[in-house]
Amino acid sequence: MSSSRRLFFALTLPDALQQQVIRWRAEAFTPEAGRPVAAANLHLTLAFLGDVSAQKETALKKLAGRIIQPGFSMILDDLGHWPRPGVVWLGTRRAPRGALQLAELLRSQAARSGCYQSPMPFHPHITLLRSATQPVAVPPATPGWTFSADSFTLYQSVFENGRTRYHPLEQWPLAH
Ligand code: 2AM
C-alpha cells in the first residue's frame, strides 16, 4: 500500500517573477556561492509537514480548505545567508500580517495533526541557493520586487533521478 508523502504548504511565485529572480541571481552570485534552486522550485514555505500519511493528508487538506484569510503583498527586500543549512535566501524586512497569520494557522493545524513543527520562529524566505556552506558575498540590496499572494498551495516534495521537484497537489484562494 502507498504510504506517506513529504508535504509542505507554500506560496507559489508567479512565473514572471521566477524568471526575474533567476536572471538577477545569475548576476548577483558567483557559481561557487552555492547550487541554484531551479526556477520552477522557487517558492515561499508557510508550513513544512514532513512525511504525512494519506489519512493525515486528507485531514490537513480539509482544514486548509476552511481557512478564510485575506490575500497580501510582500516586498522582497531582504537577502541573507544561513551557513549551517547552507541556504542563501530572499525575504522581506517587514513580513505582512496576513503572511504571519496564514503561516501560524497552517503550522498550528499541522502541529495539532501530529506533524512536528520546528520551534524556530517563522522566517518567510525563498531559498535561492543550496549547499552554500562557505562564506558568501551577499549583495547589499535586492531589486525589491513585490509579489502578491492570492492563494496558497500544498506541495509534494519528490526526489527522483537525483533531483528534487515540488509537485503542486491542491491550491486554495485567499480572499480579496
Ligand atoms: P528551505 O528552503 O529553507 O530549506 C521543501 O523542502 C520546503 O520545506 C523548503 O522551503 C524547505 O525550507 C522547507 N523545509 C524542509 N525541511 C524543513 C524543516 N525540517 N523545517 C522547516 N522547513 C523545512
Tab-separated table of C-alpha atoms and ligand atoms in Angstrom:
chain	number	residue	atom	x	y	z
A	1	MET	CA	0.000	0.000	0.000
A	2	SER	CA	1.216	3.502	-0.775
A	3	SER	CA	2.450	5.169	2.397
A	4	SER	CA	3.379	8.698	3.303
A	5	ARG	CA	4.312	11.682	1.169
A	6	ARG	CA	6.661	14.568	2.012
A	7	LEU	CA	4.486	17.668	2.043
A	8	PHE	CA	4.559	21.393	2.697
A	9	PHE	CA	2.303	24.415	2.296
A	10	ALA	CA	3.799	27.305	0.356
A	11	LEU	CA	3.182	30.421	-1.673
A	12	THR	CA	3.841	29.983	-5.373
A	13	LEU	CA	5.886	32.639	-7.145
A	14	PRO	CA	4.376	33.930	-10.374
A	15	ASP	CA	6.265	32.593	-13.426
A	16	ALA	CA	7.414	36.079	-14.452
A	17	LEU	CA	8.897	36.683	-11.002
A	18	GLN	CA	10.641	33.281	-11.034
A	19	GLN	CA	12.319	34.308	-14.284
A	20	GLN	CA	13.290	37.757	-12.958
A	21	VAL	CA	14.771	36.176	-9.858
A	22	ILE	CA	16.902	33.670	-11.731
A	23	ARG	CA	18.191	36.331	-14.174
A	24	TRP	CA	19.139	38.601	-11.267
A	25	ARG	CA	20.624	35.685	-9.289
A	26	ALA	CA	22.969	34.800	-12.146
A	27	GLU	CA	24.464	38.315	-11.911
A	28	ALA	CA	24.332	38.660	-8.135
A	29	PHE	CA	26.172	35.470	-7.105
A	30	THR	CA	29.242	33.641	-8.325
A	31	PRO	CA	28.835	29.941	-9.258
A	32	GLU	CA	30.916	28.998	-6.176
A	33	ALA	CA	28.366	30.594	-3.840
A	34	GLY	CA	26.046	27.603	-3.949
A	35	ARG	CA	23.768	25.387	-6.026
A	36	PRO	CA	20.975	27.403	-7.647
A	37	VAL	CA	17.421	26.245	-6.980
A	38	ALA	CA	15.613	25.598	-10.289
A	39	ALA	CA	13.218	28.386	-11.320
A	40	ALA	CA	10.178	26.119	-11.045
A	41	ASN	CA	11.176	25.173	-7.494
A	42	LEU	CA	11.298	28.749	-6.154
A	43	HIS	CA	8.583	29.116	-3.520
A	44	LEU	CA	7.961	30.512	-0.056
A	45	THR	CA	7.204	27.844	2.549
A	46	LEU	CA	4.443	28.594	5.057
A	47	ALA	CA	4.448	25.278	6.910
A	48	PHE	CA	6.604	22.195	6.491
A	49	LEU	CA	4.704	18.984	7.255
A	50	GLY	CA	7.308	16.262	6.737
A	51	ASP	CA	6.215	12.735	5.832
A	52	VAL	CA	2.451	12.570	6.053
A	53	SER	CA	0.151	9.542	5.790
A	54	ALA	CA	-2.724	9.567	3.279
A	55	GLN	CA	-5.213	9.801	6.124
A	56	LYS	CA	-3.468	12.750	7.725
A	57	GLU	CA	-3.089	14.398	4.308
A	58	THR	CA	-6.852	14.225	3.779
A	59	ALA	CA	-7.474	15.769	7.206
A	60	LEU	CA	-4.939	18.553	6.614
A	61	LYS	CA	-6.480	19.379	3.210
A	62	LYS	CA	-9.896	19.639	4.794
A	63	LEU	CA	-8.596	22.030	7.452
A	64	ALA	CA	-6.760	24.093	4.816
A	65	GLY	CA	-9.974	24.383	2.810
A	66	ARG	CA	-11.720	26.025	5.765
A	67	ILE	CA	-9.187	28.849	6.073
A	68	ILE	CA	-10.585	32.276	5.325
A	69	GLN	CA	-7.731	34.743	5.172
A	70	PRO	CA	-7.140	37.883	3.129
A	71	GLY	CA	-4.502	37.954	0.402
A	72	PHE	CA	-1.464	40.172	0.929
A	73	SER	CA	1.541	41.538	-0.890
A	74	MET	CA	5.078	41.029	0.105
A	75	ILE	CA	8.095	43.169	-0.737
A	76	LEU	CA	11.145	41.021	-1.372
A	77	ASP	CA	13.670	43.492	0.011
A	78	ASP	CA	15.881	41.293	2.202
A	79	LEU	CA	18.652	38.833	1.480
A	80	GLY	CA	20.588	36.560	3.750
A	81	HIS	CA	22.827	33.542	4.186
A	82	TRP	CA	22.342	30.774	6.735
A	83	PRO	CA	25.667	28.898	6.649
A	84	ARG	CA	24.506	25.931	8.738
A	85	PRO	CA	21.760	24.679	6.413
A	86	GLY	CA	23.784	26.248	3.550
A	87	VAL	CA	20.961	28.404	2.289
A	88	VAL	CA	21.038	31.795	0.585
A	89	TRP	CA	17.603	33.345	0.671
A	90	LEU	CA	15.424	36.194	-0.480
A	91	GLY	CA	12.949	37.531	2.037
A	92	THR	CA	11.257	40.565	3.441
A	93	ARG	CA	12.179	43.067	6.140
A	94	ARG	CA	8.512	43.551	7.085
A	95	ALA	CA	6.530	40.325	6.907
A	96	PRO	CA	2.897	41.258	6.220
A	97	ARG	CA	0.448	40.387	8.957
A	98	GLY	CA	-1.522	38.212	6.511
A	99	ALA	CA	1.531	36.033	5.804
A	100	LEU	CA	2.290	35.617	9.506
A	101	GLN	CA	-1.331	34.745	10.302
A	102	LEU	CA	-1.607	32.241	7.466
A	103	ALA	CA	1.660	30.528	8.408
A	104	GLU	CA	0.668	30.460	12.079
A	105	LEU	CA	-2.677	28.869	11.258
A	106	LEU	CA	-1.189	26.226	8.943
A	107	ARG	CA	1.567	25.450	11.418
A	108	SER	CA	-0.834	25.069	14.335
A	109	GLN	CA	-3.151	22.863	12.270
A	110	ALA	CA	-0.122	20.765	11.332
A	111	ALA	CA	1.048	20.529	14.940
A	112	ARG	CA	-2.423	19.537	16.141
A	113	SER	CA	-2.493	16.850	13.443
A	114	GLY	CA	0.755	15.428	14.766
A	115	CYS	CA	3.253	16.937	12.293
A	116	TYR	CA	6.390	18.059	14.093
A	117	GLN	CA	6.797	21.836	13.874
A	118	SER	CA	10.151	23.498	14.396
A	119	PRO	CA	10.307	25.749	17.489
A	120	MET	CA	12.248	28.277	15.371
A	121	PRO	CA	10.193	31.386	14.591
A	122	PHE	CA	8.687	31.576	11.110
A	123	HIS	CA	11.062	33.483	8.841
A	124	PRO	CA	9.409	33.824	5.436
A	125	HIS	CA	12.018	33.221	2.735
A	126	ILE	CA	12.580	31.938	-0.764
A	127	THR	CA	15.624	29.700	-0.985
A	128	LEU	CA	17.824	30.819	-3.884
A	129	LEU	CA	20.965	28.705	-3.391
A	130	ARG	CA	21.632	25.477	-1.531
A	131	SER	CA	24.927	23.879	-0.389
A	132	ALA	CA	26.100	27.402	0.447
A	133	THR	CA	28.166	26.401	3.459
A	134	GLN	CA	31.163	28.654	2.779
A	135	PRO	CA	31.094	32.432	3.322
A	136	VAL	CA	29.049	34.102	0.581
A	137	ALA	CA	29.245	37.707	-0.627
A	138	VAL	CA	25.604	38.684	-0.310
A	139	PRO	CA	24.700	41.759	-2.397
A	140	PRO	CA	23.719	44.733	-0.222
A	141	ALA	CA	20.286	45.125	-1.788
A	142	THR	CA	17.674	43.299	-3.802
A	143	PRO	CA	15.731	44.664	-6.745
A	144	GLY	CA	12.830	44.985	-4.267
A	145	TRP	CA	10.211	43.038	-6.174
A	146	THR	CA	6.724	42.932	-4.751
A	147	PHE	CA	4.606	39.865	-5.162
A	148	SER	CA	1.026	39.418	-4.384
A	149	ALA	CA	-0.231	36.246	-2.707
A	150	ASP	CA	-3.801	35.394	-3.636
A	151	SER	CA	-3.626	31.668	-2.923
A	152	PHE	CA	-1.605	29.049	-1.079
A	153	THR	CA	-0.668	25.578	-2.244
A	154	LEU	CA	0.026	22.139	-0.835
A	155	TYR	CA	3.171	20.698	-2.446
A	156	GLN	CA	4.693	17.272	-2.504
A	157	SER	CA	8.473	17.119	-2.480
A	158	VAL	CA	9.716	14.299	-4.700
A	159	PHE	CA	13.318	13.207	-5.093
A	160	GLU	CA	13.754	11.389	-8.405
A	161	ASN	CA	16.639	10.932	-10.830
A	162	GLY	CA	18.911	12.835	-8.487
A	163	ARG	CA	16.646	15.895	-8.417
A	164	THR	CA	14.123	17.365	-6.052
A	165	ARG	CA	10.860	18.505	-7.611
A	166	TYR	CA	7.893	20.106	-5.979
A	167	HIS	CA	4.527	18.975	-7.311
A	168	PRO	CA	1.519	21.166	-6.526
A	169	LEU	CA	-1.262	18.936	-5.149
A	170	GLU	CA	-4.001	21.425	-4.285
A	171	GLN	CA	-4.432	25.187	-4.135
A	172	TRP	CA	-6.784	27.364	-2.045
A	173	PRO	CA	-7.657	31.009	-2.709
A	174	LEU	CA	-7.052	33.819	-0.252
A	175	ALA	CA	-9.965	36.231	-0.013
A	176	HIS	CA	-9.755	39.696	-1.616
B	1	2AM	P1	14.374	25.701	2.999
B	1	2AM	O1	14.130	26.169	1.588
B	1	2AM	O2	14.746	26.805	3.931
B	1	2AM	O3	15.317	24.539	3.038
B	1	2AM	C1	10.624	21.990	0.920
B	1	2AM	O4	11.706	21.258	1.354
B	1	2AM	C2	10.482	23.249	1.716
B	1	2AM	O5	10.286	22.942	3.088
B	1	2AM	C3	11.674	24.182	1.666
B	1	2AM	O6	11.188	25.512	1.552
B	1	2AM	C4	12.382	23.987	2.966
B	1	2AM	O7	12.948	25.141	3.508
B	1	2AM	C5	11.264	23.576	3.863
B	1	2AM	N1	11.757	22.630	4.856
B	1	2AM	C6	12.398	21.488	4.627
B	1	2AM	N2	12.667	20.841	5.787
B	1	2AM	C7	12.173	21.623	6.770
B	1	2AM	C8	12.126	21.511	8.175
B	1	2AM	N3	12.626	20.458	8.812
B	1	2AM	N4	11.545	22.513	8.861
B	1	2AM	C9	11.039	23.586	8.230
B	1	2AM	N5	11.035	23.744	6.894
B	1	2AM	C10	11.606	22.777	6.163
